Amino acid sequence: MLDISLRVRVHVETLLAAQNDMGVCDAFEQYALVGKPDAMNAPHPPKVAGIDSTVPAPAHTVAPVAAGTSPAAPPNPPAPPGAVLQDRLAGWVSDLTTLHELTERLTRTSALDEALQELLRAGAALVGARRGLVVLEPGDGLGPDTTIGLGLARADLGHIETVPRSALSYGRILDGLPGGEDGVAEPDLFAEEGLHPRHREVAARLGYAASYAVPLTPESAGSTDSADRLGAVVWLYDEPAEPNERQRHLVGLYVRYAAEHLARLLELERTRTAMATMSGELLPARLPRVAGVQLAARHRTGPRGGGDWYDALPLPDAALGLAVGSVTGAGPSAVAAMGRLRASLRAYAVMEGEDPVAVLSDLELLLRLTEPARSATALFGYCEPAARKITLAGAGHSPPLLIGQRRTEFVETSVSAPLGMLACWEAPSVEILAEPGETVLLYTDGLLHRTGETTDRAFARLHAAAAGAPRALRRDPGALADHVLRSVLPDGLDAADGAEDVVLLAVRFE
């Protein structure tokens, strides 16, 4: 038994508890030594393949004896009691602190591509590499499949993909070939006799001489079955090299945690894609072409899917029916309710579209009978392009915005309750008379809610964005809609996922 003074024991235990909220025994148990004890006490190499490693080396208290020391050299002073153990524990604390910082950065990522980039950067720092790529290829075959590179352009990734899959380290992992469960190290590609000629050619062209690949398999999967694997990640060295045992252990711990985080983001991405696909299929595949007007629509949906919709359908007498609306709730049920409501509105518009109040009255009755637990806002307009006139009625919906060279103003509509809120809905219609070149912008409340501001401020921002649109953009309703989106929702909020759906329908009179 080691003779460790009370002062040393207290110092070590306090350090571990403060850094990792665990005791000494827990540290031994959860972070076991990798390799031989002497290797753990040896100084870590400052570089691997010429790359400075950002993994902090533990501060050693015992200097190693250099090989070939002259017998005349004075012997090293004896190590104080507990110094060896304290040195090793300090190394563990340093490694755990590094892992904690890297995993914290990974946890802050909320998009799949962003998380994959962070995985590549952190892993490259841990293994001492400069470049790498991650191949996302879920074993269940449900996708999405993608390849992202670090320090590699799209053309470089294309060159790598020309190499036969079985000749690549990550390809052997993805195909479940023997030897890929714990990672595949290729310390010197050009020294391997069995290296595929195309792999040799691509490696020489891109300038990498070694690689280290590990599988992306969540621990929650409970097995190493290829069906549970998310993909593989490989780091590339510029010269012959390979990670040492400590680096392999650290990157293994990090990748296992990263795989869990990626699995959650993958499910979120799949849900978002499914909801966007479902919503897109329920919305018009294309907008009709009607003489006298130009149409453009923009739709942004959140990860859960929402009930916002738009529609434009030709009506008799060269007229056009225009509609935007929103169903309360989110998720598949709201998307399905939106589809039913939109289909019903199309039928009512064909039968009595010249009377928008009658169209919304029939829609309100249907909603109250078939969807008693839901409410909806809607705006329907009967457009006569030849007269540049729109007769519209609204049910709890935001007023349209009329955008022209000499005026930018909200159209005054009557105050009315959403559909499904009253026993009998009815509100008077209003008429919009537009000038040549003016655009009527219909939109859903999600455009205002995504700003995160009060209603008055959101309306003011929307008005300012439309009024400040350059003259060249006003000739194209699609360009005008994009300008409004980017101005009202800056810093990428127009394209990012959000809790609120956003719909814009721009109608420009020629």
CSV table of N, CA, C and O in Angstrom, one decimal, residues 427-508:
chain,number,residue,atom,x,y,z
A,427,ALA,N,-68.8,38.2,-41.8
A,427,ALA,CA,-68.1,39.5,-41.8
A,427,ALA,C,-68.2,40.1,-43.2
A,427,ALA,O,-68.3,39.4,-44.2
A,428,PRO,N,-68.3,41.4,-43.3
A,428,PRO,CA,-68.4,42.0,-44.7
A,428,PRO,C,-67.1,41.9,-45.4
A,428,PRO,O,-66.1,41.8,-44.9
A,429,SER,N,-67.3,41.9,-46.8
A,429,SER,CA,-66.1,41.8,-47.6
A,429,SER,C,-65.6,43.3,-47.9
A,429,SER,O,-66.3,44.2,-47.7
A,430,VAL,N,-64.4,43.3,-48.5
A,430,VAL,CA,-63.8,44.6,-48.9
A,430,VAL,C,-63.2,44.5,-50.3
A,430,VAL,O,-63.0,43.3,-50.8
A,431,GLU,N,-63.0,45.6,-51.0
A,431,GLU,CA,-62.5,45.5,-52.3
A,431,GLU,C,-61.1,46.2,-52.4
A,431,GLU,O,-60.9,47.3,-51.7
A,432,ILE,N,-60.2,45.7,-53.1
A,432,ILE,CA,-58.9,46.3,-53.4
A,432,ILE,C,-58.8,46.6,-54.9
A,432,ILE,O,-59.0,45.7,-55.7
A,433,LEU,N,-58.6,47.9,-55.1
A,433,LEU,CA,-58.3,48.3,-56.5
A,433,LEU,C,-56.9,48.7,-56.6
A,433,LEU,O,-56.4,49.6,-56.0
A,434,ALA,N,-56.2,47.9,-57.5
A,434,ALA,CA,-54.7,48.1,-57.6
A,434,ALA,C,-54.4,48.8,-58.9
A,434,ALA,O,-55.1,48.8,-59.9
A,435,GLU,N,-53.3,49.5,-58.9
A,435,GLU,CA,-52.7,50.2,-60.1
A,435,GLU,C,-51.8,49.2,-60.8
A,435,GLU,O,-51.3,48.2,-60.2
A,436,PRO,N,-51.5,49.5,-62.1
A,436,PRO,CA,-50.6,48.6,-62.8
A,436,PRO,C,-49.2,48.6,-62.1
A,436,PRO,O,-48.7,49.6,-61.7
A,437,GLY,N,-48.7,47.4,-62.0
A,437,GLY,CA,-47.4,47.3,-61.3
A,437,GLY,C,-47.4,47.1,-59.8
A,437,GLY,O,-46.4,46.9,-59.2
A,438,GLU,N,-48.6,47.2,-59.2
A,438,GLU,CA,-48.7,47.1,-57.8
A,438,GLU,C,-48.8,45.6,-57.4
A,438,GLU,O,-49.4,44.8,-58.2
A,439,THR,N,-48.4,45.3,-56.2
A,439,THR,CA,-48.4,43.9,-55.7
A,439,THR,C,-49.3,43.8,-54.4
A,439,THR,O,-49.1,44.7,-53.5
A,440,VAL,N,-50.1,42.8,-54.3
A,440,VAL,CA,-50.8,42.6,-53.1
A,440,VAL,C,-50.2,41.4,-52.4
A,440,VAL,O,-50.1,40.3,-53.0
A,441,LEU,N,-49.7,41.5,-51.2
A,441,LEU,CA,-49.0,40.5,-50.5
A,441,LEU,C,-49.9,39.9,-49.4
A,441,LEU,O,-50.3,40.6,-48.5
A,442,LEU,N,-50.2,38.6,-49.5
A,442,LEU,CA,-51.0,37.9,-48.5
A,442,LEU,C,-50.0,37.1,-47.7
A,442,LEU,O,-49.1,36.5,-48.3
A,443,TYR,N,-50.2,36.9,-46.4
A,443,TYR,CA,-49.2,36.2,-45.6
A,443,TYR,C,-49.9,35.7,-44.4
A,443,TYR,O,-51.1,36.1,-44.1
A,444,THR,N,-49.3,34.8,-43.7
A,444,THR,CA,-49.8,34.2,-42.5
A,444,THR,C,-49.2,34.8,-41.2
A,444,THR,O,-48.1,35.5,-41.3
A,445,ASP,N,-49.8,34.6,-40.1
A,445,ASP,CA,-49.3,35.2,-38.8
A,445,ASP,C,-47.9,34.8,-38.5
A,445,ASP,O,-47.2,35.4,-37.7
A,446,GLY,N,-47.5,33.6,-39.0
A,446,GLY,CA,-46.1,33.1,-38.6
A,446,GLY,C,-45.0,34.1,-39.0
A,446,GLY,O,-44.0,34.1,-38.3
A,447,LEU,N,-45.2,34.9,-40.1
A,447,LEU,CA,-44.2,35.9,-40.5
A,447,LEU,C,-44.0,36.9,-39.4
A,447,LEU,O,-42.9,37.3,-39.1
A,448,LEU,N,-45.1,37.3,-38.7
A,448,LEU,CA,-45.0,38.2,-37.6
A,448,LEU,C,-44.5,37.6,-36.3
A,448,LEU,O,-43.7,38.2,-35.6
A,449,HIS,N,-45.0,36.4,-36.0
A,449,HIS,CA,-44.6,35.7,-34.8
A,449,HIS,C,-43.1,35.4,-34.7
A,449,HIS,O,-42.5,35.4,-33.7
A,450,ARG,N,-42.5,35.0,-35.9
A,450,ARG,CA,-41.1,34.6,-35.9
A,450,ARG,C,-40.2,35.8,-35.6
A,450,ARG,O,-39.0,35.5,-35.2
A,451,THR,N,-40.6,37.0,-35.7
A,451,THR,CA,-39.8,38.1,-35.4
A,451,THR,C,-39.5,38.2,-33.9
A,451,THR,O,-38.5,38.8,-33.4
A,452,GLY,N,-40.4,37.6,-33.0
A,452,GLY,CA,-40.2,37.6,-31.6
A,452,GLY,C,-40.6,39.0,-31.0
A,452,GLY,O,-40.3,39.2,-29.8
A,453,GLU,N,-41.2,39.9,-31.8
A,453,GLU,CA,-41.5,41.2,-31.3
A,453,GLU,C,-43.0,41.3,-31.1
A,453,GLU,O,-43.8,40.4,-31.4
A,454,THR,N,-43.4,42.4,-30.5
A,454,THR,CA,-44.8,42.7,-30.3
A,454,THR,C,-45.5,42.8,-31.6
A,454,THR,O,-44.9,43.1,-32.7
A,455,THR,N,-46.9,42.7,-31.6
A,455,THR,CA,-47.6,42.8,-32.9
A,455,THR,C,-47.4,44.1,-33.6
A,455,THR,O,-47.1,44.1,-34.8
A,456,ASP,N,-47.4,45.2,-32.9
A,456,ASP,CA,-47.2,46.5,-33.5
A,456,ASP,C,-45.9,46.6,-34.1
A,456,ASP,O,-45.7,47.1,-35.3
A,457,ARG,N,-44.8,46.2,-33.4
A,457,ARG,CA,-43.5,46.3,-34.0
A,457,ARG,C,-43.3,45.3,-35.2
A,457,ARG,O,-42.6,45.7,-36.1
A,458,ALA,N,-43.9,44.2,-35.1
A,458,ALA,CA,-43.8,43.2,-36.2
A,458,ALA,C,-44.5,43.8,-37.5
A,458,ALA,O,-43.9,43.7,-38.6
A,459,PHE,N,-45.7,44.4,-37.3
A,459,PHE,CA,-46.3,45.1,-38.5
A,459,PHE,C,-45.5,46.2,-39.0
A,459,PHE,O,-45.4,46.4,-40.2
A,460,ALA,N,-44.9,47.0,-38.1
A,460,ALA,CA,-44.0,48.1,-38.6
A,460,ALA,C,-42.8,47.6,-39.3
A,460,ALA,O,-42.4,48.2,-40.3
A,461,ARG,N,-42.2,46.5,-38.9
A,461,ARG,CA,-41.1,45.9,-39.6
A,461,ARG,C,-41.5,45.4,-41.0
A,461,ARG,O,-40.8,45.6,-41.9
A,462,LEU,N,-42.7,44.7,-41.0
A,462,LEU,CA,-43.1,44.3,-42.3
A,462,LEU,C,-43.4,45.4,-43.3
A,462,LEU,O,-43.0,45.4,-44.5
A,463,HIS,N,-44.0,46.5,-42.8
A,463,HIS,CA,-44.2,47.7,-43.7
A,463,HIS,C,-42.9,48.3,-44.1
A,463,HIS,O,-42.8,48.7,-45.3
A,464,ALA,N,-42.0,48.4,-43.2
A,464,ALA,CA,-40.7,49.0,-43.6
A,464,ALA,C,-40.0,48.2,-44.6
A,464,ALA,O,-39.3,48.7,-45.6
A,465,ALA,N,-40.0,46.8,-44.5
A,465,ALA,CA,-39.4,46.0,-45.4
A,465,ALA,C,-40.0,46.1,-46.8
A,465,ALA,O,-39.3,46.1,-47.8
A,466,ALA,N,-41.3,46.2,-46.9
A,466,ALA,CA,-42.0,46.3,-48.2
A,466,ALA,C,-41.7,47.7,-48.8
A,466,ALA,O,-41.4,47.8,-50.0
A,467,ALA,N,-41.8,48.7,-48.0
A,467,ALA,CA,-41.6,50.1,-48.5
A,467,ALA,C,-40.1,50.3,-49.0
A,467,ALA,O,-39.9,51.1,-49.9
A,468,GLY,N,-39.2,49.6,-48.4
A,468,GLY,CA,-37.8,49.8,-48.7
A,468,GLY,C,-37.3,48.8,-49.8
A,468,GLY,O,-36.1,48.8,-50.1
A,469,ALA,N,-38.2,48.1,-50.5
A,469,ALA,CA,-37.8,47.2,-51.5
A,469,ALA,C,-37.4,48.0,-52.8
A,469,ALA,O,-38.0,48.9,-53.2
A,470,PRO,N,-36.2,47.6,-53.3
A,470,PRO,CA,-35.7,48.4,-54.5
A,470,PRO,C,-36.7,48.3,-55.7
A,470,PRO,O,-37.5,47.3,-55.8
A,471,ARG,N,-36.7,49.2,-56.5
A,471,ARG,CA,-37.6,49.3,-57.7
A,471,ARG,C,-37.5,48.1,-58.6
A,471,ARG,O,-38.5,47.5,-59.1
A,472,ALA,N,-36.2,47.6,-58.8
A,472,ALA,CA,-36.0,46.5,-59.7
A,472,ALA,C,-36.7,45.2,-59.1
A,472,ALA,O,-37.2,44.4,-59.9
A,473,LEU,N,-36.7,45.0,-57.8
A,473,LEU,CA,-37.4,43.8,-57.2
A,473,LEU,C,-38.9,43.9,-57.3
A,473,LEU,O,-39.5,42.8,-57.3
A,474,ARG,N,-39.5,45.0,-57.4
A,474,ARG,CA,-40.9,45.1,-57.4
A,474,ARG,C,-41.5,44.6,-58.7
A,474,ARG,O,-42.7,44.4,-58.8
A,475,ARG,N,-40.7,44.4,-59.8
A,475,ARG,CA,-41.2,43.9,-61.0
A,475,ARG,C,-41.3,42.4,-61.0
A,475,ARG,O,-41.9,41.8,-61.9
A,476,ASP,N,-40.8,41.8,-60.0
A,476,ASP,CA,-40.8,40.3,-59.9
A,476,ASP,C,-41.4,39.9,-58.5
A,476,ASP,O,-40.8,40.2,-57.5
A,477,PRO,N,-42.6,39.3,-58.5
A,477,PRO,CA,-43.2,39.0,-57.2
A,477,PRO,C,-42.4,38.0,-56.3
A,477,PRO,O,-42.4,38.1,-55.1
A,478,GLY,N,-41.7,37.1,-57.0
A,478,GLY,CA,-40.9,36.2,-56.3
A,478,GLY,C,-39.7,36.9,-55.6
A,478,GLY,O,-39.4,36.6,-54.4
A,479,ALA,N,-39.0,37.8,-56.3
A,479,ALA,CA,-37.9,38.6,-55.7
A,479,ALA,C,-38.4,39.5,-54.6
A,479,ALA,O,-37.7,39.6,-53.6
A,480,LEU,N,-39.6,40.0,-54.8
A,480,LEU,CA,-40.2,40.9,-53.7
A,480,LEU,C,-40.5,40.1,-52.5
A,480,LEU,O,-40.2,40.5,-51.3
A,481,ALA,N,-41.0,38.9,-52.6
A,481,ALA,CA,-41.3,38.0,-51.5
A,481,ALA,C,-40.1,37.6,-50.8
A,481,ALA,O,-40.0,37.6,-49.5
A,482,ASP,N,-39.0,37.3,-51.5
A,482,ASP,CA,-37.7,36.9,-50.9
A,482,ASP,C,-37.1,38.1,-50.1
A,482,ASP,O,-36.6,38.0,-49.0
A,483,HIS,N,-37.3,39.3,-50.7
A,483,HIS,CA,-36.7,40.5,-50.0
A,483,HIS,C,-37.5,40.7,-48.7
A,483,HIS,O,-36.9,41.1,-47.7
A,484,VAL,N,-38.8,40.6,-48.7
A,484,VAL,CA,-39.6,40.8,-47.5
A,484,VAL,C,-39.2,39.8,-46.4
A,484,VAL,O,-39.0,40.1,-45.3
A,485,LEU,N,-39.0,38.5,-46.9
A,485,LEU,CA,-38.7,37.5,-45.9
A,485,LEU,C,-37.3,37.8,-45.3
A,485,LEU,O,-37.2,37.7,-44.0
A,486,ARG,N,-36.3,38.1,-46.1
A,486,ARG,CA,-35.0,38.4,-45.5
A,486,ARG,C,-35.0,39.6,-44.7
A,486,ARG,O,-34.2,39.7,-43.7
A,487,SER,N,-35.8,40.6,-45.0
A,487,SER,CA,-35.8,41.8,-44.2
A,487,SER,C,-36.5,41.7,-42.9
A,487,SER,O,-36.1,42.2,-41.9
A,488,VAL,N,-37.7,41.0,-42.9
A,488,VAL,CA,-38.4,40.9,-41.7
A,488,VAL,C,-37.8,39.8,-40.8
A,488,VAL,O,-37.8,40.0,-39.6
A,489,LEU,N,-37.2,38.8,-41.4
A,489,LEU,CA,-36.5,37.7,-40.6
A,489,LEU,C,-35.1,37.7,-41.0
A,489,LEU,O,-34.6,36.8,-41.8
A,490,PRO,N,-34.2,38.6,-40.5
A,490,PRO,CA,-32.8,38.6,-40.9
A,490,PRO,C,-32.0,37.5,-40.2
A,490,PRO,O,-32.5,36.7,-39.4
A,491,ASP,N,-30.7,37.5,-40.5
A,491,ASP,CA,-29.7,36.6,-39.9
A,491,ASP,C,-30.2,35.1,-40.1
A,491,ASP,O,-30.0,34.3,-39.2
A,492,GLY,N,-30.7,34.8,-41.3
A,492,GLY,CA,-31.0,33.4,-41.6
A,492,GLY,C,-32.3,32.9,-41.0
A,492,GLY,O,-32.7,31.7,-41.1
A,493,LEU,N,-33.1,33.7,-40.2
A,493,LEU,CA,-34.3,33.3,-39.6
A,493,LEU,C,-35.4,32.9,-40.7
A,493,LEU,O,-36.3,32.2,-40.4
A,494,ASP,N,-35.2,33.5,-41.9
A,494,ASP,CA,-36.2,33.2,-43.0
A,494,ASP,C,-36.1,31.8,-43.5
A,494,ASP,O,-37.1,31.2,-43.9
A,495,ALA,N,-34.9,31.2,-43.3
A,495,ALA,CA,-34.7,29.8,-43.8
A,495,ALA,C,-34.6,28.8,-42.7
A,495,ALA,O,-34.8,27.6,-42.9
A,496,ALA,N,-34.4,29.3,-41.4
A,496,ALA,CA,-34.2,28.3,-40.3
A,496,ALA,C,-35.5,27.8,-39.9
A,496,ALA,O,-36.6,28.3,-40.1
A,497,ASP,N,-35.4,26.6,-39.2
A,497,ASP,CA,-36.6,26.0,-38.7
A,497,ASP,C,-37.1,26.8,-37.5
A,497,ASP,O,-36.4,27.4,-36.8
A,498,GLY,N,-38.4,26.9,-37.4
A,498,GLY,CA,-39.0,27.7,-36.3
A,498,GLY,C,-40.3,27.0,-35.9
A,498,GLY,O,-40.9,26.1,-36.5
A,499,ALA,N,-40.8,27.5,-34.7
A,499,ALA,CA,-42.0,26.9,-34.2
A,499,ALA,C,-43.2,27.3,-35.1
A,499,ALA,O,-44.3,26.6,-35.0
A,500,GLU,N,-43.1,28.4,-35.8
A,500,GLU,CA,-44.2,28.9,-36.6
A,500,GLU,C,-44.0,28.7,-38.1
A,500,GLU,O,-42.9,28.9,-38.6
A,501,ASP,N,-45.0,28.2,-38.8
A,501,ASP,CA,-44.9,28.2,-40.3
A,501,ASP,C,-45.0,29.6,-40.8
A,501,ASP,O,-45.5,30.5,-40.2
A,502,VAL,N,-44.5,29.8,-42.0
A,502,VAL,CA,-44.5,31.1,-42.7
A,502,VAL,C,-45.0,30.9,-44.1
A,502,VAL,O,-44.5,30.0,-44.8
A,503,VAL,N,-46.0,31.6,-44.5
A,503,VAL,CA,-46.5,31.6,-45.9
A,503,VAL,C,-46.7,33.0,-46.4
A,503,VAL,O,-47.2,33.9,-45.8
A,504,LEU,N,-46.2,33.2,-47.7
A,504,LEU,CA,-46.3,34.4,-48.4
A,504,LEU,C,-46.9,34.1,-49.8
A,504,LEU,O,-46.4,33.2,-50.4
A,505,LEU,N,-47.9,34.9,-50.2
A,505,LEU,CA,-48.5,34.8,-51.6
A,505,LEU,C,-48.5,36.2,-52.1
A,505,LEU,O,-49.2,37.0,-51.7
A,506,ALA,N,-47.7,36.4,-53.2
A,506,ALA,CA,-47.6,37.7,-53.8
A,506,ALA,C,-48.3,37.7,-55.1
A,506,ALA,O,-48.1,36.8,-56.0
A,507,VAL,N,-49.2,38.7,-55.3
A,507,VAL,CA,-50.0,38.8,-56.6
A,507,VAL,C,-49.7,40.2,-57.2
A,507,VAL,O,-50.0,41.2,-56.6
A,508,ARG,N,-49.0,40.2,-58.3
A,508,ARG,CA,-48.6,41.5,-59.0
A,508,ARG,C,-49.5,41.7,-60.2
A,508,ARG,O,-49.6,40.8,-61.1
